[in-house]
PDB file of C-alpha atoms in Angstrom:
ATOM      1  CA  THR A   1      -0.079   0.237  -0.453  1.00  0.00           C
ATOM      2  CA  TYR A   2       1.550   3.574  -1.308  1.00  0.00           C
ATOM      3  CA  THR A   3       1.729   6.081   1.853  1.00  0.00           C
ATOM      4  CA  GLY A   4       3.112   8.920   0.128  1.00  0.00           C
ATOM      5  CA  ALA A   5       5.675  10.832  -0.889  1.00  0.00           C
ATOM      6  CA  ALA A   6       7.375  12.158   2.680  1.00  0.00           C
ATOM      7  CA  ILE A   7       9.096  14.635   0.985  1.00  0.00           C
ATOM      8  CA  GLY A   8       8.444  16.398  -1.860  1.00  0.00           C
ATOM      9  CA  GLU A   9       6.679  19.720  -3.454  1.00  0.00           C
ATOM     10  CA  ARG A  10       4.960  17.423  -6.124  1.00  0.00           C
ATOM     11  CA  PRO A  11       4.315  14.000  -4.543  1.00  0.00           C
ATOM     12  CA  ASN A  12       2.555  12.785  -7.749  1.00  0.00           C
ATOM     13  CA  GLU A  13       5.521  13.707 -10.256  1.00  0.00           C
ATOM     14  CA  LEU A  14       7.853  11.772  -7.868  1.00  0.00           C
ATOM     15  CA  LEU A  15       5.489   9.030  -7.581  1.00  0.00           C
ATOM     16  CA  ARG A  16       4.883   8.674 -10.982  1.00  0.00           C
ATOM     17  CA  LEU A  17       8.432   8.724 -12.177  1.00  0.00           C
ATOM     18  CA  ALA A  18       9.001   5.715  -9.938  1.00  0.00           C
ATOM     19  CA  ALA A  19       6.615   3.642 -11.305  1.00  0.00           C
ATOM     20  CA  SER A  20       7.695   4.067 -14.578  1.00  0.00           C
ATOM     21  CA  VAL A  21      10.786   3.160 -13.520  1.00  0.00           C
ATOM     22  CA  GLU A  22       9.534   0.291 -11.592  1.00  0.00           C
ATOM     23  CA  ARG A  23       6.563  -0.682 -14.119  1.00  0.00           C
ATOM     24  CA  GLY A  24       9.091  -3.924 -15.863  1.00  0.00           C
ATOM     25  CA  SER A  25      10.045  -5.324 -12.097  1.00  0.00           C
ATOM     26  CA  GLU A  26       7.726  -7.794 -10.839  1.00  0.00           C
ATOM     27  CA  HIS A  27       9.302  -7.046  -6.573  1.00  0.00           C
ATOM     28  CA  PRO A  28       6.687  -6.446  -4.246  1.00  0.00           C
ATOM     29  CA  LEU A  29       7.301  -2.901  -3.806  1.00  0.00           C
ATOM     30  CA  ALA A  30       7.393  -2.265  -7.317  1.00  0.00           C
ATOM     31  CA  THR A  31       3.806  -3.823  -7.582  1.00  0.00           C
ATOM     32  CA  ALA A  32       2.830  -1.377  -5.027  1.00  0.00           C
ATOM     33  CA  ILE A  33       4.401   1.599  -6.625  1.00  0.00           C
ATOM     34  CA  VAL A  34       2.763   0.815 -10.359  1.00  0.00           C
ATOM     35  CA  LYS A  35      -0.490   0.281  -8.818  1.00  0.00           C
ATOM     36  CA  ALA A  36      -0.727   3.457  -6.915  1.00  0.00           C
ATOM     37  CA  ALA A  37       0.244   5.400  -9.350  1.00  0.00           C
ATOM     38  CA  GLU A  38      -2.667   3.423 -11.597  1.00  0.00           C
ATOM     39  CA  GLN A  39      -5.257   4.533  -9.073  1.00  0.00           C
ATOM     40  CA  ARG A  40      -3.914   8.063  -9.075  1.00  0.00           C
ATOM     41  CA  GLY A  41      -4.711   7.958 -13.196  1.00  0.00           C
ATOM     42  CA  LEU A  42      -0.797   8.985 -13.594  1.00  0.00           C
ATOM     43  CA  SER A  43       0.821   8.691 -16.392  1.00  0.00           C
ATOM     44  CA  PHE A  44       4.063   6.133 -16.958  1.00  0.00           C
ATOM     45  CA  SER A  45       7.165   6.911 -19.462  1.00  0.00           C
ATOM     46  CA  ARG A  46       9.320   4.639 -20.765  1.00  0.00           C
ATOM     47  CA  PRO A  47      12.424   3.865 -19.074  1.00  0.00           C
ATOM     48  CA  SER A  48      16.082   3.125 -20.820  1.00  0.00           C
ATOM     49  CA  GLU A  49      19.407   2.271 -19.237  1.00  0.00           C
ATOM     50  CA  PHE A  50      17.456   0.182 -16.253  1.00  0.00           C
ATOM     51  CA  GLN A  51      19.668  -1.433 -13.543  1.00  0.00           C
ATOM     52  CA  SER A  52      18.871  -3.332 -11.363  1.00  0.00           C
ATOM     53  CA  LEU A  53      20.475  -3.736  -8.582  1.00  0.00           C
ATOM     54  CA  THR A  54      20.181  -6.440  -6.015  1.00  0.00           C
ATOM     55  CA  GLY A  55      19.355  -5.599  -2.325  1.00  0.00           C
ATOM     56  CA  ARG A  56      19.886  -2.263  -3.370  1.00  0.00           C
ATOM     57  CA  GLY A  57      17.138  -0.500  -5.653  1.00  0.00           C
ATOM     58  CA  VAL A  58      16.875   0.430  -9.467  1.00  0.00           C
ATOM     59  CA  VAL A  59      18.502   3.343 -11.602  1.00  0.00           C
ATOM     60  CA  ALA A  60      16.876   3.712 -14.993  1.00  0.00           C
ATOM     61  CA  LEU A  61      16.980   7.054 -17.370  1.00  0.00           C
ATOM     62  CA  VAL A  62      13.523   8.743 -17.530  1.00  0.00           C
ATOM     63  CA  ASP A  63      12.250  11.320 -19.791  1.00  0.00           C
ATOM     64  CA  GLY A  64      15.526  12.349 -20.034  1.00  0.00           C
ATOM     65  CA  CYS A  65      16.371  11.733 -15.675  1.00  0.00           C
ATOM     66  CA  LYS A  66      18.690   9.996 -14.502  1.00  0.00           C
ATOM     67  CA  VAL A  67      16.122   7.967 -11.817  1.00  0.00           C
ATOM     68  CA  ALA A  68      17.103   6.030  -8.612  1.00  0.00           C
ATOM     69  CA  LEU A  69      14.740   4.359  -6.331  1.00  0.00           C
ATOM     70  CA  GLY A  70      15.802   2.379  -3.187  1.00  0.00           C
ATOM     71  CA  ASN A  71      17.949   1.464   0.218  1.00  0.00           C
ATOM     72  CA  VAL A  72      20.030   4.015   1.426  1.00  0.00           C
ATOM     73  CA  LYS A  73      22.715   0.991  -0.001  1.00  0.00           C
ATOM     74  CA  LEU A  74      22.125   2.276  -3.338  1.00  0.00           C
ATOM     75  CA  ILE A  75      21.964   6.489  -1.893  1.00  0.00           C
ATOM     76  CA  GLU A  76      25.229   5.715  -0.379  1.00  0.00           C
ATOM     77  CA  GLU A  77      26.987   3.102  -3.199  1.00  0.00           C
ATOM     78  CA  LEU A  78      25.230   5.869  -6.305  1.00  0.00           C
ATOM     79  CA  GLY A  79      27.408   8.954  -3.422  1.00  0.00           C
ATOM     80  CA  ILE A  80      24.332  10.580  -3.306  1.00  0.00           C
ATOM     81  CA  ASN A  81      23.621  12.866   0.282  1.00  0.00           C
ATOM     82  CA  PRO A  82      20.290  11.686   1.209  1.00  0.00           C
ATOM     83  CA  GLY A  83      20.162  14.705   2.940  1.00  0.00           C
ATOM     84  CA  GLN A  84      16.625  15.571   5.938  1.00  0.00           C
ATOM     85  CA  ALA A  85      15.518  12.597   4.748  1.00  0.00           C
ATOM     86  CA  ILE A  86      17.412  10.371   6.174  1.00  0.00           C
ATOM     87  CA  ASP A  87      15.967  11.176   9.459  1.00  0.00           C
ATOM     88  CA  ARG A  88      12.276  10.339   8.094  1.00  0.00           C
ATOM     89  CA  ALA A  89      13.419   7.238   6.518  1.00  0.00           C
ATOM     90  CA  ASN A  90      14.582   6.500   9.920  1.00  0.00           C
ATOM     91  CA  GLU A  91      11.580   7.898  11.715  1.00  0.00           C
ATOM     92  CA  LEU A  92       9.241   5.768   9.048  1.00  0.00           C
ATOM     93  CA  HIS A  93      11.217   2.808   9.860  1.00  0.00           C
ATOM     94  CA  ARG A  94       9.915   3.305  13.664  1.00  0.00           C
ATOM     95  CA  GLU A  95       6.501   2.983  12.131  1.00  0.00           C
ATOM     96  CA  GLY A  96       6.409  -0.499  10.687  1.00  0.00           C
ATOM     97  CA  ASP A  97       7.186   1.097   7.457  1.00  0.00           C
ATOM     98  CA  THR A  98      10.068   0.136   4.669  1.00  0.00           C
ATOM     99  CA  SER A  99      11.303   3.497   2.555  1.00  0.00           C
ATOM    100  CA  MET A 100      12.770   3.997  -0.532  1.00  0.00           C
ATOM    101  CA  PHE A 101      14.509   7.178  -1.406  1.00  0.00           C
ATOM    102  CA  ILE A 102      14.056   8.461  -5.028  1.00  0.00           C
ATOM    103  CA  ALA A 103      16.581  10.573  -6.925  1.00  0.00           C
ATOM    104  CA  ILE A 104      16.949  12.759 -10.046  1.00  0.00           C
ATOM    105  CA  ASP A 105      20.188  14.191 -11.395  1.00  0.00           C
ATOM    106  CA  GLY A 106      21.700  12.892  -8.292  1.00  0.00           C
ATOM    107  CA  ASN A 107      20.049  14.748  -5.737  1.00  0.00           C
ATOM    108  CA  VAL A 108      17.542  12.770  -2.924  1.00  0.00           C
ATOM    109  CA  VAL A 109      14.100  14.753  -3.973  1.00  0.00           C
ATOM    110  CA  GLY A 110      11.572  12.516  -2.061  1.00  0.00           C
ATOM    111  CA  LEU A 111      10.787   8.811  -0.379  1.00  0.00           C
ATOM    112  CA  ILE A 112       8.431   6.346  -1.210  1.00  0.00           C
ATOM    113  CA  ALA A 113       6.947   4.825   2.102  1.00  0.00           C
ATOM    114  CA  VAL A 114       5.111   0.812   1.480  1.00  0.00           C
ATOM    115  CA  ALA A 115       3.033  -0.236   4.090  1.00  0.00           C
ATOM    116  CA  ASP A 116       3.005  -3.928   4.243  1.00  0.00           C
ATOM    117  CA  PRO A 117       0.486  -5.046   6.379  1.00  0.00           C
ATOM    118  CA  ILE A 118       0.271  -8.771   8.212  1.00  0.00           C
ATOM    119  CA  LYS A 119      -2.434 -10.849   6.945  1.00  0.00           C
ATOM    120  CA  SER A 120      -4.841 -11.780   9.643  1.00  0.00           C
ATOM    121  CA  SER A 121      -3.896 -15.012   9.400  1.00  0.00           C
ATOM    122  CA  THR A 122      -0.462 -14.496  10.184  1.00  0.00           C
ATOM    123  CA  PRO A 123      -0.917 -14.847  13.867  1.00  0.00           C
ATOM    124  CA  GLU A 124      -2.553 -17.987  13.455  1.00  0.00           C
ATOM    125  CA  ALA A 125      -0.323 -19.354  11.665  1.00  0.00           C
ATOM    126  CA  ILE A 126       2.746 -18.150  13.476  1.00  0.00           C
ATOM    127  CA  ARG A 127       1.349 -19.836  16.637  1.00  0.00           C
ATOM    128  CA  GLY A 128       1.175 -23.237  15.233  1.00  0.00           C
ATOM    129  CA  LEU A 129       4.655 -23.438  13.287  1.00  0.00           C
ATOM    130  CA  HIS A 130       5.265 -22.600  17.663  1.00  0.00           C
ATOM    131  CA  ALA A 131       3.200 -25.357  18.661  1.00  0.00           C
ATOM    132  CA  ALA A 132       4.428 -27.654  16.509  1.00  0.00           C
ATOM    133  CA  GLY A 133       8.581 -26.891  17.933  1.00  0.00           C
ATOM    134  CA  VAL A 134       9.205 -24.880  14.758  1.00  0.00           C
ATOM    135  CA  ARG A 135      11.748 -22.309  15.418  1.00  0.00           C
ATOM    136  CA  ILE A 136      10.847 -19.090  13.480  1.00  0.00           C
ATOM    137  CA  ILE A 137      13.282 -16.588  11.205  1.00  0.00           C
ATOM    138  CA  MET A 138      13.438 -13.816   9.311  1.00  0.00           C
ATOM    139  CA  VAL A 139      15.528 -12.499   7.385  1.00  0.00           C
ATOM    140  CA  THR A 140      15.247  -9.583   5.572  1.00  0.00           C
ATOM    141  CA  GLY A 141      17.140  -6.816   3.327  1.00  0.00           C
ATOM    142  CA  ASP A 142      15.115  -4.322   5.517  1.00  0.00           C
ATOM    143  CA  SER A 143      15.904  -1.994   7.827  1.00  0.00           C
ATOM    144  CA  ALA A 144      16.162  -3.495  11.447  1.00  0.00           C
ATOM    145  CA  THR A 145      14.316  -0.969  12.655  1.00  0.00           C
ATOM    146  CA  THR A 146      11.437  -2.206  10.849  1.00  0.00           C
ATOM    147  CA  ALA A 147      12.285  -5.515  10.769  1.00  0.00           C
ATOM    148  CA  ARG A 148      12.101  -5.486  14.652  1.00  0.00           C
ATOM    149  CA  VAL A 149       8.568  -4.095  14.562  1.00  0.00           C
ATOM    150  CA  VAL A 150       7.857  -6.649  12.951  1.00  0.00           C
ATOM    151  CA  ALA A 151       9.055  -9.501  14.424  1.00  0.00           C
ATOM    152  CA  LYS A 152       7.685  -7.942  17.702  1.00  0.00           C
ATOM    153  CA  LYS A 153       4.187  -8.004  16.630  1.00  0.00           C
ATOM    154  CA  LEU A 154       4.857 -11.338  15.579  1.00  0.00           C
ATOM    155  CA  ASN A 155       6.525 -13.486  18.175  1.00  0.00           C
ATOM    156  CA  LEU A 156       9.489 -14.468  15.927  1.00  0.00           C
ATOM    157  CA  ASP A 157      12.626 -15.685  17.554  1.00  0.00           C
ATOM    158  CA  ASP A 158      15.243 -14.167  16.092  1.00  0.00           C
ATOM    159  CA  VAL A 159      15.474 -11.508  13.352  1.00  0.00           C
ATOM    160  CA  ARG A 160      18.324 -11.240  10.612  1.00  0.00           C
ATOM    161  CA  ALA A 161      18.374  -7.548   8.663  1.00  0.00           C
ATOM    162  CA  GLU A 162      19.654  -5.593   6.379  1.00  0.00           C
ATOM    163  CA  ILE A 163      21.198  -8.421   4.986  1.00  0.00           C
ATOM    164  CA  LEU A 164      21.553  -9.063   1.268  1.00  0.00           C
ATOM    165  CA  PRO A 165      20.776 -11.773  -1.279  1.00  0.00           C
ATOM    166  CA  GLU A 166      23.318 -13.291  -2.237  1.00  0.00           C
ATOM    167  CA  GLN A 167      23.613 -13.515   2.863  1.00  0.00           C
ATOM    168  CA  LYS A 168      20.919 -15.393   3.040  1.00  0.00           C
ATOM    169  CA  GLY A 169      22.324 -18.706   1.749  1.00  0.00           C
ATOM    170  CA  GLU A 170      25.075 -18.138   4.035  1.00  0.00           C
ATOM    171  CA  ILE A 171      22.569 -17.490   7.472  1.00  0.00           C
ATOM    172  CA  VAL A 172      20.683 -20.848   6.084  1.00  0.00           C
ATOM    173  CA  LYS A 173      24.311 -23.034   6.529  1.00  0.00           C
ATOM    174  CA  GLU A 174      24.682 -20.819   9.998  1.00  0.00           C
ATOM    175  CA  VAL A 175      20.851 -22.797  10.981  1.00  0.00           C
ATOM    176  CA  GLN A 176      22.028 -26.071   9.377  1.00  0.00           C
ATOM    177  CA  ARG A 177      25.413 -26.190  10.835  1.00  0.00           C
ATOM    178  CA  GLN A 178      23.261 -25.604  15.223  1.00  0.00           C
ATOM    179  CA  GLY A 179      22.242 -28.853  13.797  1.00  0.00           C
ATOM    180  CA  HIS A 180      18.505 -28.098  11.978  1.00  0.00           C
ATOM    181  CA  VAL A 181      16.952 -29.013   9.006  1.00  0.00           C
ATOM    182  CA  VAL A 182      15.656 -25.810   7.412  1.00  0.00           C
ATOM    183  CA  ALA A 183      12.904 -24.723   5.254  1.00  0.00           C
ATOM    184  CA  MET A 184      13.731 -21.598   3.471  1.00  0.00           C
ATOM    185  CA  ALA A 185      10.223 -19.368   1.777  1.00  0.00           C
ATOM    186  CA  GLY A 186      11.782 -17.021  -0.369  1.00  0.00           C
ATOM    187  CA  ASP A 187      10.278 -14.710  -3.415  1.00  0.00           C
ATOM    188  CA  GLY A 188      12.003 -17.665  -5.885  1.00  0.00           C
ATOM    189  CA  VAL A 189      14.108 -14.761  -7.298  1.00  0.00           C
ATOM    190  CA  ASN A 190      16.633 -12.883  -5.141  1.00  0.00           C
ATOM    191  CA  ASP A 191      16.212 -15.284  -2.782  1.00  0.00           C
ATOM    192  CA  ALA A 192      16.704 -18.552  -5.368  1.00  0.00           C
ATOM    193  CA  PRO A 193      20.785 -18.785  -3.670  1.00  0.00           C
ATOM    194  CA  ALA A 194      19.368 -19.841  -0.052  1.00  0.00           C
ATOM    195  CA  LEU A 195      16.225 -21.765  -1.078  1.00  0.00           C
ATOM    196  CA  ALA A 196      18.638 -23.519  -2.372  1.00  0.00           C
ATOM    197  CA  GLN A 197      20.730 -24.544   0.212  1.00  0.00           C
ATOM    198  CA  ALA A 198      17.651 -25.265   2.260  1.00  0.00           C
ATOM    199  CA  ASP A 199      16.773 -28.562   2.688  1.00  0.00           C
ATOM    200  CA  VAL A 200      12.481 -27.778   1.511  1.00  0.00           C
ATOM    201  CA  GLY A 201      12.842 -24.384  -0.554  1.00  0.00           C
ATOM    202  CA  ILE A 202       9.474 -22.746  -1.092  1.00  0.00           C
ATOM    203  CA  ALA A 203       9.251 -20.345  -3.760  1.00  0.00           C
ATOM    204  CA  MET A 204       6.277 -17.840  -3.318  1.00  0.00           C
ATOM    205  CA  GLY A 205       4.650 -15.912  -6.419  1.00  0.00           C
ATOM    206  CA  THR A 206       3.273 -13.284  -5.087  1.00  0.00           C
TER     207      THR A 206
END
């Protein structure tokens, strides 16, 4: 669910640019952004020179502008100063939202916050897994603050945050070395190495 551009005088334009970049992606965050733009009746532009930087974000040219959309790791790698946006991003993380920086031509111009509401069936599912003796670890690329908020709500056993996709497989190996049988659930794209490493890999398409 798109919750708005936290910074910037033209939130619809920021959303339009972000959706134009993300239009071809199947990532859940990208889908949320595109859907929000469609709901607002915004027009899309065709991106070029598209680059997906795993675990960080995306970069593309849109309407002659170099648009970057992603987490703080992406912004830092591009040598961009996040400015006051970093404080607002941290506030959003404390509220349990995922925030993405949007930069145009090397300057951060806004934030897009995406809320991932917990499904009503999830707490019961977690209780059932715990009753069966299953230990549940959340492994996510999201910020540690956001991850801790969600993990606390769901009473998860452990949380590893700000993890790159290639690091997830190492976490699976670590738990296996402790003598555990590991089932890994992931999106089947970025999580493919970890899914393959696990004793049971569960790839979710949606």
